[in-house]
Short mmCIF file of C-alpha atoms in Angstrom, two decimals:
data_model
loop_
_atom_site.label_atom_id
_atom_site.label_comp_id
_atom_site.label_asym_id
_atom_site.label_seq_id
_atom_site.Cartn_x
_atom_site.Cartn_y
_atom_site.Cartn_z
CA UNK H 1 -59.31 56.52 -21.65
CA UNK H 2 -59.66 60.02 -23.46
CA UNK H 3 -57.70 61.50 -21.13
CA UNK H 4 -54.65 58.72 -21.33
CA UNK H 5 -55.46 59.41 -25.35
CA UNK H 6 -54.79 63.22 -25.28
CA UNK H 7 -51.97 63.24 -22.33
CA UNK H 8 -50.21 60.21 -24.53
CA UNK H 9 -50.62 62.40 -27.73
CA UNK H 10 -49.22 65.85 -25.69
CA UNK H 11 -46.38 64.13 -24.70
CA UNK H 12 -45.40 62.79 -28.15
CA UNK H 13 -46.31 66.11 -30.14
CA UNK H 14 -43.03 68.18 -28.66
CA UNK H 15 -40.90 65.64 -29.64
CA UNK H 16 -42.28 65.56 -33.01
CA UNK H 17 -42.14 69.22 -33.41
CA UNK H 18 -38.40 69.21 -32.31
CA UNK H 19 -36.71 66.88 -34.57
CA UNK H 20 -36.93 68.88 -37.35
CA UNK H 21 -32.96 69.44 -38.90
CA UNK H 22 -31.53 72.86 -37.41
CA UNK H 23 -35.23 73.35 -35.76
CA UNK H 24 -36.51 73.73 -39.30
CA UNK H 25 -39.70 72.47 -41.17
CA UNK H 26 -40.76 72.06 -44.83
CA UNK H 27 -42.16 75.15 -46.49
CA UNK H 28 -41.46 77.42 -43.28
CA UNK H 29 -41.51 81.23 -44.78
CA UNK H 30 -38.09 83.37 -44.19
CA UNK H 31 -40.37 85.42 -41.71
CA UNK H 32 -40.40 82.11 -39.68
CA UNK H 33 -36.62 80.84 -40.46
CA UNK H 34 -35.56 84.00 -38.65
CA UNK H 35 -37.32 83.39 -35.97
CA UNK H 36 -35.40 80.48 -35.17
CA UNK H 37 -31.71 81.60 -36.14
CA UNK H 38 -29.73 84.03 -33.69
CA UNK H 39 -29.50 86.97 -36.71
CA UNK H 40 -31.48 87.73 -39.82
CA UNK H 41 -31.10 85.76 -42.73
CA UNK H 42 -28.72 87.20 -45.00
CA UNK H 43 -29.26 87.00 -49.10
CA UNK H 44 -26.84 85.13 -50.91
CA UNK H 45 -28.39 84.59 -54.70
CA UNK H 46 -31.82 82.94 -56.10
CA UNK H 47 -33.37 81.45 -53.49
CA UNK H 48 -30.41 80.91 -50.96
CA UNK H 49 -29.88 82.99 -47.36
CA UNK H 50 -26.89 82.36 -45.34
CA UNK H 51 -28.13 81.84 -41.79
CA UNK H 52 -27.30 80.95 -38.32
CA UNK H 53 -29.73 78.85 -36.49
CA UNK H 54 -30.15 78.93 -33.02
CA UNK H 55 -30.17 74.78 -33.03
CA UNK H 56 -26.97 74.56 -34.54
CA UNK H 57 -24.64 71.32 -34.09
CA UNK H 58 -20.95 71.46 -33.26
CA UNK H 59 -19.87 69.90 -36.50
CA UNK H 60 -20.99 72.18 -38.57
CA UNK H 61 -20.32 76.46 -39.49
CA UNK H 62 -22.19 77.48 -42.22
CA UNK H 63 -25.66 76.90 -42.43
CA UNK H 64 -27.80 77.60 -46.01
CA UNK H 65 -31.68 78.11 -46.33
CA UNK H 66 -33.11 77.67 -49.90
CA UNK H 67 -36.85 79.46 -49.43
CA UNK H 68 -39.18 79.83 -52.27
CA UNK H 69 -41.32 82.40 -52.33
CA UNK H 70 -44.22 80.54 -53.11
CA UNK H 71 -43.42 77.02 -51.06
CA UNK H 72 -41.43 78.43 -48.71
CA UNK H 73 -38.10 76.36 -46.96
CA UNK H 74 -37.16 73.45 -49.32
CA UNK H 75 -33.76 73.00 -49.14
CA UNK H 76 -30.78 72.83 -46.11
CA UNK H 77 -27.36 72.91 -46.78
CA UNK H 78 -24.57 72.22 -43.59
CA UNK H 79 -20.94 73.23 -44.19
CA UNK H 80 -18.45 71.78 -41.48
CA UNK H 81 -15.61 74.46 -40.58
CA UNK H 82 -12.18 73.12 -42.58
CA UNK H 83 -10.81 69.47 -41.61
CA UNK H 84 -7.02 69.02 -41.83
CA UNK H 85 -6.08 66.23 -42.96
CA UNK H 86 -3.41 63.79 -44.49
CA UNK H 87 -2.56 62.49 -48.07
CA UNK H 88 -4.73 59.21 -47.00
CA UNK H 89 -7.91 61.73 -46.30
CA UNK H 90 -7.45 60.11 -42.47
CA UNK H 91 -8.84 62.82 -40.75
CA UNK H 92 -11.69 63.46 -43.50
CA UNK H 93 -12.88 60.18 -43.97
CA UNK H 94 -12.72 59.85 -39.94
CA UNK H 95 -15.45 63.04 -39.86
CA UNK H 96 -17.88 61.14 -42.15
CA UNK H 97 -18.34 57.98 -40.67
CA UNK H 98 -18.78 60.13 -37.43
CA UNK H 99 -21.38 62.53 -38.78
CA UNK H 100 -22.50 59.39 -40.86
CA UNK H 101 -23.67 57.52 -37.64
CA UNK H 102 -24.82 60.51 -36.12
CA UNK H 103 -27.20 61.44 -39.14
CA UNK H 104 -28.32 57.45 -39.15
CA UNK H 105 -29.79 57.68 -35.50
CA UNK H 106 -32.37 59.57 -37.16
CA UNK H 107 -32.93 58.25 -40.75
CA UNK H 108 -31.84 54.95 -40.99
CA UNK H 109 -28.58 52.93 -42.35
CA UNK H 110 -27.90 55.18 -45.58
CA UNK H 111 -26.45 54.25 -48.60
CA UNK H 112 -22.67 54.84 -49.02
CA UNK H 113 -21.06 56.00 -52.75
CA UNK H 114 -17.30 55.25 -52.05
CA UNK H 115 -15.57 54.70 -55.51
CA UNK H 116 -12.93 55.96 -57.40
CA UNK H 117 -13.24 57.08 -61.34
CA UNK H 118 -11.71 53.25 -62.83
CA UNK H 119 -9.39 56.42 -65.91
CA UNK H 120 -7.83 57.61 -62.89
CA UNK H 121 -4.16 56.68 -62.62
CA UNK H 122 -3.91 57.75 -58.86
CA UNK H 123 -5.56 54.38 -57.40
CA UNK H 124 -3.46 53.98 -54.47
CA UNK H 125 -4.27 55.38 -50.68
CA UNK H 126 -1.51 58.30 -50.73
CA UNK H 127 -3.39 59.91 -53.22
CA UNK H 128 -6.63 60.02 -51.94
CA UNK H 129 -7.49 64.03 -50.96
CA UNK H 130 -5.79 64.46 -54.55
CA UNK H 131 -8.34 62.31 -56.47
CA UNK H 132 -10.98 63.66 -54.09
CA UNK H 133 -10.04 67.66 -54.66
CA UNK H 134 -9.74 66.29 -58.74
CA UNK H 135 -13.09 65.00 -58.85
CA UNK H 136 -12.09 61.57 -59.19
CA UNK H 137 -13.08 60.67 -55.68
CA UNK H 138 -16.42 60.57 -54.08
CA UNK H 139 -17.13 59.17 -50.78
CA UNK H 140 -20.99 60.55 -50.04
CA UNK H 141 -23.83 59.03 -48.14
CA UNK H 142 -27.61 58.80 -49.05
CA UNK H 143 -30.89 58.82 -46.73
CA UNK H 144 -34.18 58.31 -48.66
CA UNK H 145 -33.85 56.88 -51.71
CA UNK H 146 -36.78 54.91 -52.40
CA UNK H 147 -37.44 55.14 -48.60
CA UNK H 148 -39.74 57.42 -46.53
CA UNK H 149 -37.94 59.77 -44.05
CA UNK H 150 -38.94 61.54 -40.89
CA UNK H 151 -39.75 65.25 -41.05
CA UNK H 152 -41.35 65.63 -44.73
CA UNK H 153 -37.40 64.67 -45.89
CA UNK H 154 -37.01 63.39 -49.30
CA UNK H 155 -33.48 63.01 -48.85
CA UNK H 156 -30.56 63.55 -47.16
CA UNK H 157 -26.78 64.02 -48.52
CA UNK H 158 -23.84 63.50 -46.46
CA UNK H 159 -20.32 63.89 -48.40
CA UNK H 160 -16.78 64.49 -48.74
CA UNK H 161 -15.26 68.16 -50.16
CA UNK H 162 -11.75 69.08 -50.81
CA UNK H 163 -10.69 72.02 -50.44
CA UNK H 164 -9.52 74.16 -53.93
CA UNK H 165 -6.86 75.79 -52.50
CA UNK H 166 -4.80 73.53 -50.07
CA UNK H 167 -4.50 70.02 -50.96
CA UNK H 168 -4.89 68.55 -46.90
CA UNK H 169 -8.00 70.18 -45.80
CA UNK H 170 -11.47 69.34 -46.62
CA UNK H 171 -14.88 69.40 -45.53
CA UNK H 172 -18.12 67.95 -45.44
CA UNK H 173 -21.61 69.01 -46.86
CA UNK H 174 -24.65 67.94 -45.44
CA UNK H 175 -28.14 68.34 -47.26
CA UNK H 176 -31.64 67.89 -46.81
CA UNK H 177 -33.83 68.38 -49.15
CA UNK H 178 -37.65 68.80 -48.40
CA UNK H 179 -40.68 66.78 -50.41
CA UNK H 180 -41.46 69.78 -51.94
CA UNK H 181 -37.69 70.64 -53.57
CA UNK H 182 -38.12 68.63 -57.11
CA UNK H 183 -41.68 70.22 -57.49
CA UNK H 184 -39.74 73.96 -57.06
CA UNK H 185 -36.74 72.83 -59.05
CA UNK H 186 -39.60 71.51 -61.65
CA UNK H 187 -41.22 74.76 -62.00
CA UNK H 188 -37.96 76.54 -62.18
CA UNK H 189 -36.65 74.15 -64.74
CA UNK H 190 -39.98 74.77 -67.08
CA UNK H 191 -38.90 78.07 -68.07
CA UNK H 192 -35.48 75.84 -69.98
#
């Protein structure tokens, strides 16, 4: 029976260890990030490093670490390359619900913002990428809130961008931040 046990618990254990987002854990040190990204993280500002991990996904181009020095890894932050799109945010809105189900296979039916600011005059479908690059637009989805997620997740962030210089592309932003993020951003905040 012990041995069932412990072959049973092998088995699982490398699949746990895997699903991590981008091969990444909570609290990993930037010693250990780089071990798992194809170059050296690069400094960006505060606590962020642009990096390049070696599980990337297809979707996405720019990959951002927030490590503190002291908790290590507590933040992730996915950039998809640029989405061309229509007025109607076709193409756009077609990439989220995409990466949308894709991100649910792991955590779960998330919770979809989709609304329109009620003082905008710019209601109507053709105008949608406007509203959206205005700020009057938000189409983002939510993992975690109020929920417990896999892989010491709080929560995760899926949503919409436009882009500020042309008014037909846009991209999306995908976050997860770690249990230990609104302890940092706590501490950080203290000093206010």
């Amino acid at each position: 029976m012990k041995k069932i046990l412990f072959l049973l618990v092998m088995a699982i254990f490398p699949a746990l260890a895997m699903a991590s987002p981008f091969g990444l854990k909570m609290g990993m040190t930037l010693k250990e990030i780089a071990k798992e990204c194809e170059s050296k993280p690069e400094f960006v500002k505060n606590d962020a490093y642009i990096i390049k991990p070696k599980k990337s996904h297809p979707s996405f181009e720019y990959y951002f670490v927030f490590v503190d020095k002291n908790k290590g890894l507590y933040q992730i932050k996915a950039v998809s390359s640029v989405i061309n799109t229509n007025d109607y945010g076709t193409e756009l809105q077609s990439a989220f619900n995409a990466t949308k189900d894709r991100v649910a296979k792991r955590y779960g039916e998330p919770t979809i913002r989709d609304e329109i600011d009620p003082k905008s005059v710019f209601h109507d479908g053709k105008y949608w990428m406007y509203t959206l690059k205005d700020g009057a637009r938000t189409l983002v989805a939510f993992w975690g809130q109020g929920e417990k997620l896999a892989d010491n997740l709080d929560t995760v962030v899926l949503e919409c961008s436009a882009s500020d210089r042309f008014s037909h592309q846009g991209f999306l932003i995908l976050y997860y931040f770690f249990k230990n993020a609104n302890k940092i951003e706590d501490e950080q905040d203290a000093v206010l």
